[in-house]
Coordinates of C-alpha atoms and ligand atoms in Angstrom, one line a residue:
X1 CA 8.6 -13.8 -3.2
X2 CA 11.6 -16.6 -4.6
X3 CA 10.9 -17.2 -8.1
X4 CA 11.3 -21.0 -8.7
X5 CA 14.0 -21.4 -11.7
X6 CA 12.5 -22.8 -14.9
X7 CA 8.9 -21.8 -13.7
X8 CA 9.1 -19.0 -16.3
X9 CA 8.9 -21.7 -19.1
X10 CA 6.2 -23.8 -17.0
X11 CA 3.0 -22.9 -18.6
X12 CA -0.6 -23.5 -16.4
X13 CA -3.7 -23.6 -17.9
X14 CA -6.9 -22.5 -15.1
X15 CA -10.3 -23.2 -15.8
X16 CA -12.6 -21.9 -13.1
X17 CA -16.5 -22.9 -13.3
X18 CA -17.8 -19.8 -14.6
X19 CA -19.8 -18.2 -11.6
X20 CA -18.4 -15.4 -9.5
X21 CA -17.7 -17.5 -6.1
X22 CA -15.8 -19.3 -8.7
X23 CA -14.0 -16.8 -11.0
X24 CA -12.5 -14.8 -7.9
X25 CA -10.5 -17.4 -6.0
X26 CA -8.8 -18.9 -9.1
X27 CA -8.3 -15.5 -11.2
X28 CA -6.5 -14.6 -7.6
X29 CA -4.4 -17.9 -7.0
X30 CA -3.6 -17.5 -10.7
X31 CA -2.0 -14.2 -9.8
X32 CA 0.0 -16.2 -7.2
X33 CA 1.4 -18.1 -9.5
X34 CA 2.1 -15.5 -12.0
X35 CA 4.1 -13.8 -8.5
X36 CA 5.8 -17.1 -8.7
X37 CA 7.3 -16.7 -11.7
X38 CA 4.8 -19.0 -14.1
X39 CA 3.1 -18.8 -17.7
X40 CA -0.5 -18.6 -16.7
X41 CA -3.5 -18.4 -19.0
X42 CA -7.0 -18.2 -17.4
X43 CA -9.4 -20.2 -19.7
X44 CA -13.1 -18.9 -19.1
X45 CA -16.1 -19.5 -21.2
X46 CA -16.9 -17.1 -24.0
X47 CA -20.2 -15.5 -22.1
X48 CA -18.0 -14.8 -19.3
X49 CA -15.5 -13.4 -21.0
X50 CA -18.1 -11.4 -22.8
X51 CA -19.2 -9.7 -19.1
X52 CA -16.2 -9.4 -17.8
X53 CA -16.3 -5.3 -16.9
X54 CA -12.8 -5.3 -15.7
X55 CA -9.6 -6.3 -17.1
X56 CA -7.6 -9.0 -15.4
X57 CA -3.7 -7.0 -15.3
X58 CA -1.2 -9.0 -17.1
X59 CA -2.5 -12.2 -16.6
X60 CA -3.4 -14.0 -20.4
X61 CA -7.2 -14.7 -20.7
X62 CA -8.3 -17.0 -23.9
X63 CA -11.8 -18.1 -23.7
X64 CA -13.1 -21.3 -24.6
X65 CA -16.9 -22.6 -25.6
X66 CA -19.4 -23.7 -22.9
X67 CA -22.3 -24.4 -25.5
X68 CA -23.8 -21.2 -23.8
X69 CA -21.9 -18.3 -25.6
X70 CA -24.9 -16.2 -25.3
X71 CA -26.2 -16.2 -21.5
X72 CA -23.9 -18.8 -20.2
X73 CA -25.5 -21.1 -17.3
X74 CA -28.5 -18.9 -16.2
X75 CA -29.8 -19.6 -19.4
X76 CA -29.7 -23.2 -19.3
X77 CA -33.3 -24.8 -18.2
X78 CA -31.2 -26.2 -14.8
X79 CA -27.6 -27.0 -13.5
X80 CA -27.7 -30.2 -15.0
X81 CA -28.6 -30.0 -18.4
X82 CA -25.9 -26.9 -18.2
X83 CA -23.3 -28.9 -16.5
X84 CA -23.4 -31.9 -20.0
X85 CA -23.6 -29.3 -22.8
X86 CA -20.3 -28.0 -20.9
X87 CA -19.2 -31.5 -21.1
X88 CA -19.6 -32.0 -24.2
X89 CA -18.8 -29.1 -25.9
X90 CA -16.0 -27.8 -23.5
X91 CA -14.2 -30.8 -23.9
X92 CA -13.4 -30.2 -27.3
X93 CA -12.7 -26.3 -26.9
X94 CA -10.5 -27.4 -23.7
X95 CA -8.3 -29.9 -25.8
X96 CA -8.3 -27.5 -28.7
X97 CA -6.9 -24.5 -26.4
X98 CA -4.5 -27.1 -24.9
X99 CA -3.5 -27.8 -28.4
X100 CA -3.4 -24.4 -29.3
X101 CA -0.5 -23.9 -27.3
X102 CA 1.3 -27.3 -27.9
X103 CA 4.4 -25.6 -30.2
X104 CA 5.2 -22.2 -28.6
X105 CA 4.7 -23.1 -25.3
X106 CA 2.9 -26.1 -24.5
X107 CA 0.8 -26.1 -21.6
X108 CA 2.1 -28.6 -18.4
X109 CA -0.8 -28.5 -15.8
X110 CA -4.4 -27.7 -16.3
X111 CA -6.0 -26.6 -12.5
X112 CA -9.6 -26.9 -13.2
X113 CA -12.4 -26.3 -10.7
X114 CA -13.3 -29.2 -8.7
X115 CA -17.2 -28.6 -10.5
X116 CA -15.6 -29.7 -13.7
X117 CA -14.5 -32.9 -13.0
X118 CA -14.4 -34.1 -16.8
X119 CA -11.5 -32.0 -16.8
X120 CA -9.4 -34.2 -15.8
X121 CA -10.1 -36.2 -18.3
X122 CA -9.5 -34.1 -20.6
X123 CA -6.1 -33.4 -19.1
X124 CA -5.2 -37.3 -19.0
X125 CA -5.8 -37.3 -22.9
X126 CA -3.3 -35.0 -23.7
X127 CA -0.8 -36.3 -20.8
X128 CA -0.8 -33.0 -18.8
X129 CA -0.5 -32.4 -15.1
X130 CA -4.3 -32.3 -13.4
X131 CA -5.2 -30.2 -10.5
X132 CA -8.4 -29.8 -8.9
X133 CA -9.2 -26.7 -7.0
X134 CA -11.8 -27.0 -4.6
X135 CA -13.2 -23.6 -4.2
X136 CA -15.4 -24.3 -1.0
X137 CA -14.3 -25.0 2.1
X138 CA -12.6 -28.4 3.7
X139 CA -15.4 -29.0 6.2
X140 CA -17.9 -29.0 3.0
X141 CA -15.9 -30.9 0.8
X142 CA -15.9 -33.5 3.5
X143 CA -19.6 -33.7 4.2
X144 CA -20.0 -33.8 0.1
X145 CA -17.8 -36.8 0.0
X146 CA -19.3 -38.7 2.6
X147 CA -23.1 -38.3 0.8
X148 CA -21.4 -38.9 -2.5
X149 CA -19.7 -42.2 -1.0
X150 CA -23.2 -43.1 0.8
X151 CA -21.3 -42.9 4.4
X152 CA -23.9 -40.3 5.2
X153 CA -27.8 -40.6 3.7
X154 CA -30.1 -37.9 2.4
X155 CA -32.6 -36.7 3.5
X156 CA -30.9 -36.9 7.1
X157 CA -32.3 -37.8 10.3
X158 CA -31.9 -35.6 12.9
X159 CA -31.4 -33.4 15.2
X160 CA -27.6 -34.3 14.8
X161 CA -24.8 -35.4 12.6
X162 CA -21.2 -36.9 14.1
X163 CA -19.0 -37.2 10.5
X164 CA -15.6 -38.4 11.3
X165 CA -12.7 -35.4 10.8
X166 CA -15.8 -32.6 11.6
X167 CA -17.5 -31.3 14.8
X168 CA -21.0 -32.3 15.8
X169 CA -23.4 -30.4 13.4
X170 CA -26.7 -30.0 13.7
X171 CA -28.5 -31.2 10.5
X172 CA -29.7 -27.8 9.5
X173 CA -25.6 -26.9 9.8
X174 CA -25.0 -29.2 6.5
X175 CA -25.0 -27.6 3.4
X176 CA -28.5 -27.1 2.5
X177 CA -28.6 -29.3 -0.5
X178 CA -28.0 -32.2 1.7
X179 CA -30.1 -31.0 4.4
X180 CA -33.0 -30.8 2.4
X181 CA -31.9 -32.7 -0.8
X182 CA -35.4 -32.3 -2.8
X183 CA -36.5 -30.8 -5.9
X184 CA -34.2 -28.3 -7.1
X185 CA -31.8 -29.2 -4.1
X186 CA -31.4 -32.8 -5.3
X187 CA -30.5 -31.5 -9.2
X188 CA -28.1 -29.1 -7.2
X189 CA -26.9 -32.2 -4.8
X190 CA -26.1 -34.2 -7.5
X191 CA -23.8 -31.4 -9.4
X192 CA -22.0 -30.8 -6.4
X193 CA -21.4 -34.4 -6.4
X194 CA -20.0 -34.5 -8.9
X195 CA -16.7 -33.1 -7.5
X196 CA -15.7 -36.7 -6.3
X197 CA -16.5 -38.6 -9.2
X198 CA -12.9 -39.3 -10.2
X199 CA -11.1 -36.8 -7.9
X200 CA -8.9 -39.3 -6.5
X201 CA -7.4 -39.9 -10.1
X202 CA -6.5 -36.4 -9.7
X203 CA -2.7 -35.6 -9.7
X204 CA -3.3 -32.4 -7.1
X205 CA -5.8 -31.4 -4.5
X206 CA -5.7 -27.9 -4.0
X207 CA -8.2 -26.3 -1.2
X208 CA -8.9 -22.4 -0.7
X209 CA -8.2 -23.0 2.7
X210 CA -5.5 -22.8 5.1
X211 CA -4.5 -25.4 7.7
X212 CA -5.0 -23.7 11.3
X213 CA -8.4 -22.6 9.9
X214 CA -9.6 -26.4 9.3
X215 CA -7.0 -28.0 11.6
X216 CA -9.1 -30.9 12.3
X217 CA -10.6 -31.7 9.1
X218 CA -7.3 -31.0 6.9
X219 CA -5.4 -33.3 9.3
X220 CA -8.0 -35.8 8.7
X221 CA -8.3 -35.6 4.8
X222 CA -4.5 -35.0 4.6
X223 CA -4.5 -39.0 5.9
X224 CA -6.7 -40.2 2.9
X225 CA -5.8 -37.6 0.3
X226 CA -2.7 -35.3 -1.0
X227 CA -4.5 -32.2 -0.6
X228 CA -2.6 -28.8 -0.2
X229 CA -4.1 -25.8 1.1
X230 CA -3.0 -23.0 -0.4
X231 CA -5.8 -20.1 0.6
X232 CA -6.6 -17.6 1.5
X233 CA -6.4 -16.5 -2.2
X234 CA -7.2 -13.2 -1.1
X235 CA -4.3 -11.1 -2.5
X236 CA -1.7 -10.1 0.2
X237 CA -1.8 -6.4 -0.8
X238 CA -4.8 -6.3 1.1
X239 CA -3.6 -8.3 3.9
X240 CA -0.3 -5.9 4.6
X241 CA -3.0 -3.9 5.9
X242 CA -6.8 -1.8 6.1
X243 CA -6.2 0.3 3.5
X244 CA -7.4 3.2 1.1
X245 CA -7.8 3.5 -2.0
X246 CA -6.4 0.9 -3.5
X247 CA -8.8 -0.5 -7.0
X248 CA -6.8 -4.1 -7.8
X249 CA -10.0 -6.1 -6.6
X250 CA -10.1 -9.1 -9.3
X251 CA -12.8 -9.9 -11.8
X252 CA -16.1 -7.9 -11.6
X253 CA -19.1 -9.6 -13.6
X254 CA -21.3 -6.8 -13.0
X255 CA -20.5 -2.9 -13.6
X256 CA -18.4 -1.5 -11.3
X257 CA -17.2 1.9 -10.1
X258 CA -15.2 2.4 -7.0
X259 CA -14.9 6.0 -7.0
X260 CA -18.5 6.6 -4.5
X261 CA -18.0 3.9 -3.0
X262 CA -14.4 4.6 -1.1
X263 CA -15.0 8.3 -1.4
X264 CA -18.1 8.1 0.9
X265 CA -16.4 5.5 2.8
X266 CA -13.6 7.9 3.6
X267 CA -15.8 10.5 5.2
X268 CA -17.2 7.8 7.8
X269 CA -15.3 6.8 11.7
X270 CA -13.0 4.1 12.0
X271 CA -15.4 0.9 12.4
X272 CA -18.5 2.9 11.9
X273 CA -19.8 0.9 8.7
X274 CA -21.8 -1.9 8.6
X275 CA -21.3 -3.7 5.5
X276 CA -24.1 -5.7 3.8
X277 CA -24.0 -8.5 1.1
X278 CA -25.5 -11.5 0.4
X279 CA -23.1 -12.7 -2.6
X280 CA -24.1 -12.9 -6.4
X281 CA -26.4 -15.6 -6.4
X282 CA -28.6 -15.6 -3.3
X283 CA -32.2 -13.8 -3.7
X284 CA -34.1 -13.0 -0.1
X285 CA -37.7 -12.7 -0.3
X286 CA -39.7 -9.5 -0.2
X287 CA -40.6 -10.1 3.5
X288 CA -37.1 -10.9 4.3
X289 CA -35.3 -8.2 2.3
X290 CA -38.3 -5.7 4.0
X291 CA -37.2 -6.9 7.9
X292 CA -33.5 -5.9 6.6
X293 CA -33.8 -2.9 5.8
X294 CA -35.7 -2.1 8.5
X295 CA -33.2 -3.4 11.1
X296 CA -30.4 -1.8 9.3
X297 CA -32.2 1.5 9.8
X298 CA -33.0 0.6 13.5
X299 CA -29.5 -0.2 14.7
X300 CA -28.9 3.5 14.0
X301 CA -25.6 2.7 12.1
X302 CA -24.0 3.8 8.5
X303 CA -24.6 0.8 6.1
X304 CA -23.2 0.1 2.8
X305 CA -25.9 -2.0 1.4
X306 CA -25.1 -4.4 -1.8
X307 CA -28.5 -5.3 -3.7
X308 CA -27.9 -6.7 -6.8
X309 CA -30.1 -5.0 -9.9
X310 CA -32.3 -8.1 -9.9
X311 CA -33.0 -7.6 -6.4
X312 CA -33.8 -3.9 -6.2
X313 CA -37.4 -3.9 -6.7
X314 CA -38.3 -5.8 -3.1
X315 CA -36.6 -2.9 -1.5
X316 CA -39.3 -1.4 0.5
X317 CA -40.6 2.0 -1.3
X318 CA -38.5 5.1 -0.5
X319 CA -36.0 2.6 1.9
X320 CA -33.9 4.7 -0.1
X321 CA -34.6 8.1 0.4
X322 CA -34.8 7.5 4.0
X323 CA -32.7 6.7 4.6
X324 CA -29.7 8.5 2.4
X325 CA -28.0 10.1 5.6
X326 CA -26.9 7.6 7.6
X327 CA -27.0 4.7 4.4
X328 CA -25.8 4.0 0.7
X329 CA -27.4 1.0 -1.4
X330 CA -25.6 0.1 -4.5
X331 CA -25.7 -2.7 -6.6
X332 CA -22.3 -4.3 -6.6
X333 CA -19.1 -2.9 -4.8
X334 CA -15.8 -3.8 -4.9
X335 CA -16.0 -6.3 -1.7
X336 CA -12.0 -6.5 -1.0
X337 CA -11.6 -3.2 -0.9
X338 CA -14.6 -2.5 1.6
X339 CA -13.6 -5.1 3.8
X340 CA -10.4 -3.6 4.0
X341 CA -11.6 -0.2 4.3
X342 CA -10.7 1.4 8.4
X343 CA -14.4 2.6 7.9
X344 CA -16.2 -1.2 8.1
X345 CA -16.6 -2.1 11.6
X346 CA -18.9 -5.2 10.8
X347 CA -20.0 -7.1 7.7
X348 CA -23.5 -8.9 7.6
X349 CA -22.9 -11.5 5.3
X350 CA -24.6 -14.8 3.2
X351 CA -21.3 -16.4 4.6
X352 CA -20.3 -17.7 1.2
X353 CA -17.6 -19.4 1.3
X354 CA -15.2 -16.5 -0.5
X355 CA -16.8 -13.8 1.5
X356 CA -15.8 -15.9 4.7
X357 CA -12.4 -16.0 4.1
X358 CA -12.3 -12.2 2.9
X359 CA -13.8 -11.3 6.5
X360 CA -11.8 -13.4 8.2
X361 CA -8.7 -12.5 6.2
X362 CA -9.0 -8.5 6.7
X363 CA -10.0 -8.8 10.4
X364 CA -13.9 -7.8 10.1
X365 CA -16.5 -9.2 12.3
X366 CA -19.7 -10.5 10.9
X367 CA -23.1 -10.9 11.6
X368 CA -24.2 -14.8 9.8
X369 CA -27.4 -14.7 7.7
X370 CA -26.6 -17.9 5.8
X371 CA -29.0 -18.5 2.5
X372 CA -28.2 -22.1 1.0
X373 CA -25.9 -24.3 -0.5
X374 CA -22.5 -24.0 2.0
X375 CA -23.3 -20.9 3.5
X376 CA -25.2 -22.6 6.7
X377 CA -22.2 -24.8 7.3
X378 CA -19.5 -21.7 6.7
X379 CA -22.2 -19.5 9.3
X380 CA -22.0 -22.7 11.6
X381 CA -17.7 -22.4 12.0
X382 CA -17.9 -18.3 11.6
X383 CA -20.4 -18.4 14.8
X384 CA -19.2 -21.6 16.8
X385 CA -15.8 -22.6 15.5
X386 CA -14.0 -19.5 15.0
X387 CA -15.9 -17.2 17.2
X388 CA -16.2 -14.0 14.6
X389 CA -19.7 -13.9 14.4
X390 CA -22.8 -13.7 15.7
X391 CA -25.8 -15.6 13.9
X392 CA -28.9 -13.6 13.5
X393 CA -31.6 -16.3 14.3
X394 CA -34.2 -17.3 11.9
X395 CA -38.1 -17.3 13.3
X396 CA -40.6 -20.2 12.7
X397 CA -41.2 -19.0 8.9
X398 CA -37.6 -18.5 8.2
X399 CA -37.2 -15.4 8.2
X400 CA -34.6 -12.9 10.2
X401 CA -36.5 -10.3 12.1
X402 CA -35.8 -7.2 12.2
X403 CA -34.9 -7.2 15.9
X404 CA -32.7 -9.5 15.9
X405 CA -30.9 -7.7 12.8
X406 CA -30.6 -4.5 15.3
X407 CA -29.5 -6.7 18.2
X408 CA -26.9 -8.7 16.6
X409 CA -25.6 -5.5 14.7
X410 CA -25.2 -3.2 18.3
X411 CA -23.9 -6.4 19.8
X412 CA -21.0 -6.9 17.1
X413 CA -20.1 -3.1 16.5
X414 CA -20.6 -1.8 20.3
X415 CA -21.1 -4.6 22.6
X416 CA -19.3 -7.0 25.0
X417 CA -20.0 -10.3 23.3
X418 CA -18.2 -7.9 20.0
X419 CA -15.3 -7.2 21.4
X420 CA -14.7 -10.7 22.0
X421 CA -15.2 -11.3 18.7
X422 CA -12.9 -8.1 17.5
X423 CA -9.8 -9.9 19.5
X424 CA -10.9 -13.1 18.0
X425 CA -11.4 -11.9 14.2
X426 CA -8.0 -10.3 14.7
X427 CA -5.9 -13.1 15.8
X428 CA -7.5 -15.5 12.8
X429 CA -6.3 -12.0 10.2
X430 CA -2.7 -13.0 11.7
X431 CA -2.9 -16.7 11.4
X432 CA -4.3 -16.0 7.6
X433 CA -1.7 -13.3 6.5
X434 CA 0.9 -15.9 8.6
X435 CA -0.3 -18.8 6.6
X436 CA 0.1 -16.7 3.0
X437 CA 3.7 -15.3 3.6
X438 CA 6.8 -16.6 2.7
X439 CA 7.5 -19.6 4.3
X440 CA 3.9 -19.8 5.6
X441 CA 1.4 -23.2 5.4
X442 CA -0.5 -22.5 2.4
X443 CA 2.9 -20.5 0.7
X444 CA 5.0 -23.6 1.4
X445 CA 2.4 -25.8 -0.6
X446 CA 2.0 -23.4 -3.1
X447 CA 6.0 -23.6 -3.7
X448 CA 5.8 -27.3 -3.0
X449 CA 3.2 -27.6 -6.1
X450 CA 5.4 -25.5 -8.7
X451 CA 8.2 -27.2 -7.6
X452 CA 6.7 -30.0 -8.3
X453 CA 5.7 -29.0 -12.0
X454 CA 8.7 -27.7 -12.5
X455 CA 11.3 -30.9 -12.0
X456 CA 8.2 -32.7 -14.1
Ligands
LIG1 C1 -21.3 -19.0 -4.4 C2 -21.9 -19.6 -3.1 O1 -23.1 -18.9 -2.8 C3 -20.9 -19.6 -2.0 O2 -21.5 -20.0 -0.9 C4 -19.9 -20.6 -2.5 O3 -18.9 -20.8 -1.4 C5 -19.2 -20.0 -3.7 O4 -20.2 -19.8 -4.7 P1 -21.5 -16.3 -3.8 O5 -22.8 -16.5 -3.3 O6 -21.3 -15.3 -4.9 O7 -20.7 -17.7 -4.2 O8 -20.6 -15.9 -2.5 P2 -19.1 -15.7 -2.2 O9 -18.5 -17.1 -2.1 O10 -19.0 -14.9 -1.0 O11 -18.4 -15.0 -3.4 C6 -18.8 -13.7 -3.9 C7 -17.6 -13.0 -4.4 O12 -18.0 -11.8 -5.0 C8 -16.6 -12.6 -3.3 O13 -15.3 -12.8 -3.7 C9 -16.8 -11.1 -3.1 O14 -15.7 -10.4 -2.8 C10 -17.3 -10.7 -4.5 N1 -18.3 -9.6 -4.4 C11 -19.5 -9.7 -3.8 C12 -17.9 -8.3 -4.8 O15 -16.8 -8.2 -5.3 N2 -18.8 -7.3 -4.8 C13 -20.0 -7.4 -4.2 O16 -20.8 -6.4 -4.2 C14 -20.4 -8.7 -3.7

């Protein structure tokens, strides 16, 4: 990879919002950049730099106040009131990092996540470079923009949705905040929002995209906006190939040791795995998480199982036990390298966002069991668009049945409709490593950006 001259002295300041979705794309396209030659220094909050479990390699890490030093946003009585202490206070320790830096090596661009739009502001004060990072996907960001502009009204009317740039969606295909926009939804609607509030002001747009993914929609928002895709951030390491062993994973908020997990993965077939997460936030019911475990167990395969601590007790009594031959359930793994493991021959997922791209990225098929927030549009694209998935269908409570969990398991990992999807899922891996390497889409506008700092 060409190291732009005079990058070394160009110093970048990244501020991802401090969730995991979050941390992992910008601690990875910070890496990126470090490849690239530049002075990078991650700015998290205190609390999160607090959990971290596992140390970021060489890049600098120098935390700054959220207001929440002790429990960071969980704490907080809702996103909201979380998101203005933040404000407040992390506009100060921002500017005072920022300043920090002003003498040795002052600090050109600050690439904050699009969820912290005051950044910018913050950035404008001191005369630096701003960049927002949009960690979701283009077809989300869109449909965001549209409600935040009033082009599209919650709650909306069905059964369909034509949004200019986007395929027809069904309304249950939006994110779920705009589907349903009420109650908590509409405190978590109006956050989200909060990405376009001044984001045209901004001096980048970067999306964790890349452009044959989104053709459609990037075309259409590269006509409006200057926005750059510059994803998959998922490091090329693991895109050279499936690989073994390898523990350079990103940042882990939860504890993690990789030693069982690839060690039992090594004993199992090529593509004999099913994979199982639902992300770090989303929590199934008991009856839900019950029908899963069942269907895993039905469909007769080897499962890696991900339930987070504060989701182990709805596993159904000795689930565990009975299930220890053919199954292992842990509370956190390292998710790259699974994914890229020969052993994972299919990967039911929440379909957030970075789990998406990771899938798609390393050439697993999936089975969709979208939760909330953007996970039912991402599910929509992995089932319809991009043809990698099947979508394991929801009954008249909402909840997955175990049947169907068996069915679309078999289907993916042995049956016609899956090795449709294999072929698929393989030529999207090539079109995501293509758009990464030198000279690729996304590596072009990563270049284009530095160069861009650099002549500044
Ligand atoms: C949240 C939203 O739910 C998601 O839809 C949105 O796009 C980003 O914010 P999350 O639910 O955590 O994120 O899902 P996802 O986007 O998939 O991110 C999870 C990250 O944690 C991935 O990078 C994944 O590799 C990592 N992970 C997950 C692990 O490293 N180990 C695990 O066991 C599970």
């Amino acid at each position: 990879m060409e190291k732009e001259e005079g990058a070394s002295s160009t110093h970048v300041l990244v501020l991802p919002f401090p969730a995991q979705g979050h941390m992992n794309p910008l601690f990875q396209f910070s890496n990126r950049l470090v490849s690239k030659g530049l002075k990078v220094t991650l700015a998290t909050t205190i609390f999160i730099a607090k959990t971290m479990k596992s140390h970021p390699g060489s890049l600098i890490v120098d935390p700054i106040s959220d207001g929440f030093d002790d429990g960071g946003w969980a704490v907080a009585e809702d996103m909201n009131i979380y998101k203005e202490r933040f404000e407040a206070v992390g506009s100060r320790t921002l500017a005072e990092l920022v300043e920090k830096y002003s003498h040795d090596c002052p600090v050109k661009c600050l690439i904050y996540d699009s969820h912290i739009p005051w950044a910018l502001d913050v950035a404008k004060k001191l005369g630096i470079v701003g960049a927002s990072f949009f960690t979701q996907s283009c077809a989300v960001d869109l449909i965001y923009y549209n409600v935040s502009r009033g082009l599209l009204s919650t709650p909306v009317q069905g059964p369909t949705v034509t949004i200019p740039g986007l395929p027809l969606l069904e309304v249950n295909d939006l994110p779920s905040f705009v589907y349903y926009a009420l109650g908590s939804y509409a405190t978590h609607l109006s956050s989200v929002l909060s990405q376009f509030s001044n984001f045209e002001k901004a001096d980048w747009l970067l999306v964790n995209t890349f452009d044959k993914l989104e053709d459609e929609v990037v075309q259409w928002m590269s006509k409006k906006w200057r926005i750059k895709t510059i994803g998959p951030t998922v490091p090329s390491m693991y895109l050279d190939k499936r690989m073994e062993g390898n523990t350079d994973y990103g940042i882990n908020l939860f504890h993690l040791d990789t030693d069982p997990f690839v060690k039992w993965l090594n004993t199992k077939e090529t593509s004999s795995v099913v994979y199982v997460s639902f992300g770090s936030l989303a929590e199934l019911g008991e009856e839900q998480m019950e029908e899963l475990a069942w269907g895993l167990k039905n469909s007769n395969s080897y499962f890696l199982w991900v339930v987070r601590a504060s989701e182990e007790t709805k596993l159904p009594s000795k689930f565990v036990e009975e299930t220890s031959e053919k199954g292992m359930v842990v509370t956190w793994c390292p998710q790259l390298e699974v994914l890229a493991h020969r052993a994972v021959g299919c990967f039911m997922t929440h379909c957030g966002w970075n789990s998406t791209l990771e899938a798609l990225s390393l050439g697993v098929p999936m089975v969709a069991m979208p939760q909330w927030t953007d996970q039912t549009t991402n599910g929509k694209f992995v089932v319809d668009i991009w043809e990698v998935g099947l979508r394991a269908r929801v009954d008249e409570k909402g909840i997955v049945r175990r049947e169907d969990i068996e069915l679309c398991i078999k289907e993916v990992m042995e049956g016609d409709k899956g090795k449709e999807i294999k072929r698929n899922v393989k030529k999207w891996k090539e079109l995501a490593k293509e758009a990464v390497d030198e000279g690729g889409s996304s590596d072009k506008n990563i270049e284009d950006f530095i160069a861009g700092l650099v002549c500044d």
